[in-house]
mmCIF file of C-alpha atoms and ligand atoms in Angstrom:
data_model
loop_
_atom_site.group_PDB
_atom_site.id
_atom_site.type_symbol
_atom_site.label_atom_id
_atom_site.label_comp_id
_atom_site.label_asym_id
_atom_site.label_seq_id
_atom_site.Cartn_x
_atom_site.Cartn_y
_atom_site.Cartn_z
ATOM 1 C CA MET E 1 -0.187 -41.177 -33.845
ATOM 2 C CA LYS E 2 0.923 -38.378 -31.513
ATOM 3 C CA ASP E 3 2.053 -35.195 -33.291
ATOM 4 C CA CYS E 4 5.562 -34.735 -31.882
ATOM 5 C CA THR E 5 5.752 -31.171 -33.200
ATOM 6 C CA ALA E 6 2.700 -30.029 -31.215
ATOM 7 C CA PRO E 7 3.562 -28.232 -27.962
ATOM 8 C CA GLU E 8 2.426 -29.927 -24.779
ATOM 9 C CA ALA E 9 -0.410 -27.712 -23.626
ATOM 10 C CA THR E 10 -2.709 -27.474 -20.583
ATOM 11 C CA TRP E 11 -5.890 -25.553 -19.783
ATOM 12 C CA VAL E 12 -5.583 -23.174 -16.838
ATOM 13 C CA PHE E 13 -8.669 -21.584 -15.290
ATOM 14 C CA GLY E 14 -8.288 -17.972 -14.117
ATOM 15 C CA TYR E 15 -10.725 -16.493 -11.608
ATOM 16 C CA GLY E 16 -8.775 -13.530 -10.180
ATOM 17 C CA SER E 17 -6.016 -11.423 -11.667
ATOM 18 C CA LEU E 18 -5.461 -14.099 -14.304
ATOM 19 C CA ILE E 19 -8.695 -12.854 -15.891
ATOM 20 C CA TYR E 20 -7.496 -9.306 -16.498
ATOM 21 C CA LYS E 21 -3.698 -9.313 -16.206
ATOM 22 C CA VAL E 22 -2.614 -11.529 -19.065
ATOM 23 C CA ASP E 23 1.182 -11.255 -19.004
ATOM 24 C CA PHE E 24 1.731 -14.691 -20.558
ATOM 25 C CA PRO E 25 1.272 -16.185 -24.021
ATOM 26 C CA PHE E 26 -1.685 -18.482 -24.652
ATOM 27 C CA LEU E 27 -2.907 -20.681 -27.483
ATOM 28 C CA GLN E 28 -6.615 -20.205 -26.801
ATOM 29 C CA ARG E 29 -8.772 -18.104 -24.459
ATOM 30 C CA GLU E 30 -12.360 -18.986 -23.546
ATOM 31 C CA VAL E 31 -14.919 -17.599 -21.118
ATOM 32 C CA ALA E 32 -15.428 -20.521 -18.754
ATOM 33 C CA SER E 33 -16.619 -21.701 -15.355
ATOM 34 C CA ILE E 34 -15.954 -24.338 -12.734
ATOM 35 C CA ASP E 35 -18.660 -26.060 -10.712
ATOM 36 C CA GLY E 36 -18.739 -26.425 -6.945
ATOM 37 C CA TRP E 37 -16.454 -23.502 -6.120
ATOM 38 C CA GLN E 38 -16.953 -19.907 -4.942
ATOM 39 C CA ARG E 39 -14.492 -17.024 -5.320
ATOM 40 C CA ARG E 40 -13.606 -15.397 -1.989
ATOM 41 C CA PHE E 41 -11.207 -12.639 -0.863
ATOM 42 C CA TRP E 42 -9.723 -14.900 1.790
ATOM 43 C CA GLN E 43 -6.102 -15.166 0.668
ATOM 44 C CA GLY E 44 -3.388 -12.844 1.938
ATOM 45 C CA SER E 45 -1.017 -11.187 -0.519
ATOM 46 C CA HIS E 46 2.507 -10.505 0.707
ATOM 47 C CA ASP E 47 4.064 -10.050 -2.701
ATOM 48 C CA HIS E 48 1.593 -8.323 -5.049
ATOM 49 C CA ARG E 49 -1.105 -6.271 -3.261
ATOM 50 C CA GLY E 50 0.435 -6.086 0.192
ATOM 51 C CA THR E 51 3.686 -6.762 2.014
ATOM 52 C CA PRO E 52 4.766 -9.441 4.516
ATOM 53 C CA ASP E 53 4.144 -6.941 7.357
ATOM 54 C CA SER E 54 0.867 -5.712 5.924
ATOM 55 C CA PRO E 55 -0.644 -8.316 3.570
ATOM 56 C CA GLY E 56 -3.422 -7.380 1.178
ATOM 57 C CA ARG E 57 -6.459 -9.535 0.394
ATOM 58 C CA VAL E 58 -6.842 -11.410 -2.891
ATOM 59 C CA VAL E 59 -9.055 -14.212 -4.121
ATOM 60 C CA THR E 60 -8.978 -17.922 -3.598
ATOM 61 C CA LEU E 61 -11.681 -20.569 -3.987
ATOM 62 C CA THR E 62 -13.802 -22.322 -1.420
ATOM 63 C CA PRO E 63 -15.924 -25.383 -2.135
ATOM 64 C CA ALA E 64 -19.703 -24.824 -2.118
ATOM 65 C CA ARG E 65 -22.339 -27.284 -3.258
ATOM 66 C CA GLY E 66 -24.261 -25.981 -6.284
ATOM 67 C CA ALA E 67 -21.952 -22.966 -6.761
ATOM 68 C CA LEU E 68 -20.462 -21.863 -10.069
ATOM 69 C CA CYS E 69 -17.336 -19.734 -10.399
ATOM 70 C CA GLN E 70 -17.108 -17.859 -13.692
ATOM 71 C CA GLY E 71 -13.785 -16.794 -15.200
ATOM 72 C CA VAL E 72 -11.544 -17.389 -18.177
ATOM 73 C CA ALA E 73 -9.741 -20.532 -19.344
ATOM 74 C CA TYR E 74 -6.470 -20.327 -21.256
ATOM 75 C CA ARG E 75 -4.776 -23.158 -23.093
ATOM 76 C CA VAL E 76 -1.081 -22.572 -22.515
ATOM 77 C CA GLU E 77 2.088 -24.356 -23.490
ATOM 78 C CA ASN E 78 3.465 -26.141 -20.461
ATOM 79 C CA SER E 79 6.589 -23.969 -20.471
ATOM 80 C CA VAL E 80 4.331 -21.038 -19.412
ATOM 81 C CA PHE E 81 3.922 -22.602 -15.945
ATOM 82 C CA ALA E 82 7.414 -21.473 -14.951
ATOM 83 C CA HIS E 83 6.109 -17.888 -15.132
ATOM 84 C CA LEU E 84 2.654 -18.617 -13.690
ATOM 85 C CA ASP E 85 3.992 -20.660 -10.763
ATOM 86 C CA HIS E 86 6.297 -17.776 -9.871
ATOM 87 C CA ARG E 87 3.509 -15.202 -10.195
ATOM 88 C CA GLU E 88 1.149 -17.292 -8.037
ATOM 89 C CA LYS E 89 3.789 -18.448 -5.538
ATOM 90 C CA ASN E 90 2.339 -16.839 -2.412
ATOM 91 C CA GLY E 91 0.290 -19.783 -1.135
ATOM 92 C CA TYR E 92 -1.276 -21.023 -4.377
ATOM 93 C CA GLN E 93 -0.862 -24.560 -5.673
ATOM 94 C CA ARG E 94 -1.898 -25.915 -9.035
ATOM 95 C CA ALA E 95 -4.942 -28.171 -8.514
ATOM 96 C CA PRO E 96 -6.723 -30.289 -11.125
ATOM 97 C CA VAL E 97 -10.162 -29.062 -12.163
ATOM 98 C CA SER E 98 -12.888 -29.713 -14.749
ATOM 99 C CA ILE E 99 -13.598 -26.548 -16.724
ATOM 100 C CA THR E 100 -16.744 -25.806 -18.741
ATOM 101 C CA LEU E 101 -16.125 -23.638 -21.800
ATOM 102 C CA ALA E 102 -19.017 -21.204 -22.207
ATOM 103 C CA ALA E 103 -19.138 -21.008 -26.002
ATOM 104 C CA SER E 104 -19.252 -24.725 -26.768
ATOM 105 C CA GLY E 105 -20.444 -26.140 -23.443
ATOM 106 C CA ALA E 106 -17.524 -28.589 -23.656
ATOM 107 C CA THR E 107 -15.791 -29.765 -20.489
ATOM 108 C CA VAL E 108 -12.006 -29.859 -20.492
ATOM 109 C CA GLU E 109 -9.582 -30.999 -17.807
ATOM 110 C CA GLY E 110 -7.122 -28.431 -16.557
ATOM 111 C CA VAL E 111 -5.636 -26.769 -13.522
ATOM 112 C CA VAL E 112 -6.462 -23.843 -11.286
ATOM 113 C CA TYR E 113 -4.305 -21.907 -8.811
ATOM 114 C CA TYR E 114 -5.886 -22.697 -5.463
ATOM 115 C CA ALA E 115 -4.795 -21.214 -2.132
ATOM 116 C CA ALA E 116 -5.947 -23.758 0.432
ATOM 117 C CA PRO E 117 -6.853 -22.928 4.032
ATOM 118 C CA GLY E 118 -3.765 -23.334 6.184
ATOM 119 C CA ASN E 119 -1.277 -22.008 3.629
ATOM 120 C CA PRO E 120 1.061 -19.482 5.315
ATOM 121 C CA ALA E 121 -0.632 -16.460 3.668
ATOM 122 C CA PHE E 122 -4.247 -17.584 4.228
ATOM 123 C CA LEU E 123 -6.422 -14.992 6.021
ATOM 124 C CA GLY E 124 -9.840 -16.620 5.834
ATOM 125 C CA GLU E 125 -13.311 -15.199 6.211
ATOM 126 C CA ALA E 126 -14.116 -11.817 7.755
ATOM 127 C CA PRO E 127 -17.158 -9.527 7.672
ATOM 128 C CA LEU E 128 -17.392 -7.757 4.283
ATOM 129 C CA PRO E 129 -17.045 -4.226 5.778
ATOM 130 C CA ASP E 130 -13.816 -5.317 7.542
ATOM 131 C CA MET E 131 -12.473 -6.817 4.323
ATOM 132 C CA ALA E 132 -13.380 -3.612 2.458
ATOM 133 C CA ARG E 133 -11.448 -1.436 4.957
ATOM 134 C CA HIS E 134 -8.509 -3.840 4.755
ATOM 135 C CA ILE E 135 -8.470 -3.736 0.928
ATOM 136 C CA ALA E 136 -8.843 0.054 0.826
ATOM 137 C CA ALA E 137 -5.769 0.402 3.071
ATOM 138 C CA SER E 138 -3.459 -2.131 1.363
ATOM 139 C CA ALA E 139 -0.901 -1.889 -1.425
ATOM 140 C CA GLY E 140 2.134 -3.836 -2.622
ATOM 141 C CA PRO E 141 4.651 -4.111 -5.468
ATOM 142 C CA SER E 142 1.920 -4.816 -8.070
ATOM 143 C CA GLY E 143 -0.203 -1.820 -7.037
ATOM 144 C CA SER E 144 -3.064 -1.063 -4.712
ATOM 145 C CA ASN E 145 -5.349 -3.760 -3.400
ATOM 146 C CA ARG E 146 -8.268 -1.517 -4.373
ATOM 147 C CA ASP E 147 -7.147 -1.677 -8.035
ATOM 148 C CA TYR E 148 -6.996 -5.480 -7.892
ATOM 149 C CA LEU E 149 -10.600 -5.561 -6.696
ATOM 150 C CA ASN E 150 -11.819 -2.832 -9.113
ATOM 151 C CA GLN E 151 -10.198 -4.517 -12.096
ATOM 152 C CA LEU E 152 -11.599 -7.898 -11.136
ATOM 153 C CA ALA E 153 -15.112 -6.481 -10.706
ATOM 154 C CA ARG E 154 -14.906 -4.696 -14.077
ATOM 155 C CA ALA E 155 -13.557 -7.801 -15.811
ATOM 156 C CA LEU E 156 -16.344 -9.966 -14.351
ATOM 157 C CA GLN E 157 -18.962 -7.422 -15.454
ATOM 158 C CA GLY E 158 -17.386 -7.521 -18.925
ATOM 159 C CA LEU E 159 -17.810 -11.290 -18.986
ATOM 160 C CA GLY E 160 -21.427 -10.965 -17.862
ATOM 161 C CA ALA E 161 -20.487 -12.966 -14.771
ATOM 162 C CA ARG E 162 -22.398 -12.880 -11.485
ATOM 163 C CA ASP E 163 -20.507 -12.645 -8.218
ATOM 164 C CA GLU E 164 -22.189 -10.751 -5.397
ATOM 165 C CA HIS E 165 -19.207 -11.272 -3.065
ATOM 166 C CA VAL E 166 -16.932 -9.345 -5.448
ATOM 167 C CA PHE E 167 -19.503 -6.752 -6.517
ATOM 168 C CA GLU E 168 -20.615 -5.925 -2.966
ATOM 169 C CA LEU E 169 -17.016 -5.694 -1.757
ATOM 170 C CA ASN E 170 -16.261 -3.379 -4.680
ATOM 171 C CA ARG E 171 -19.213 -1.138 -3.763
ATOM 172 C CA LEU E 172 -18.034 -0.992 -0.142
ATOM 173 C CA VAL E 173 -14.457 -0.131 -1.128
ATOM 174 C CA ASP E 174 -15.633 2.517 -3.603
ATOM 175 C CA ALA E 175 -17.521 4.162 -0.731
ATOM 176 C CA ILE E 176 -14.274 4.474 1.281
ATOM 177 C CA GLU E 177 -12.207 7.552 0.363
HETATM 178 C C1 SIN G 201 -6.336 -16.495 -10.522
HETATM 179 O O1 SIN G 201 -6.415 -15.364 -10.988
HETATM 180 O O2 SIN G 201 -6.851 -17.472 -11.118
HETATM 181 C C2 SIN G 201 -5.597 -16.776 -9.255
HETATM 182 C C3 SIN G 201 -5.622 -15.697 -8.236
HETATM 183 C C4 SIN G 201 -4.993 -14.400 -8.660
HETATM 184 O O3 SIN G 201 -3.882 -14.395 -9.205
HETATM 185 O O4 SIN G 201 -5.599 -13.345 -8.447
#
């Protein structure tokens, strides 16, 4: 029989700021990954790391056969989505995803905030040196775009995750004064 006292909860996979900026309550946190997706700095940010006139660059996902995107999965009460949907409102939509939990190897069904190509803030691909200059020059209400990238790179290193796109971009931005 269903336990009517248990909160309705959902797994949410974080691959960007949701890894390191945890401003929401959660029931469980697990290092995790999703298959078939790559993290890319292809989404514009008008509201956190840039402005509508001068958007920053933040991460979204792009499908890639054989790829693995490492991050963190949180099991959250469904009421938490009011906050998360607001935080991720600039072009992201909740999309269903299968998540592999690193510790147990179990697969759970959950959601991920995905900014699809064609959303109004989408910037798309650019050469890494151009993206680095763009990130080094951008800032918004949540802080500098450089900090977003630095914190993400540090958090991924802390998880033992591999992501040459993020690490190379971070090296390029660090080299810009
Ligand atoms: C995420 O962290 O999972 C979504 C993108 C972001 O907020 O940086």
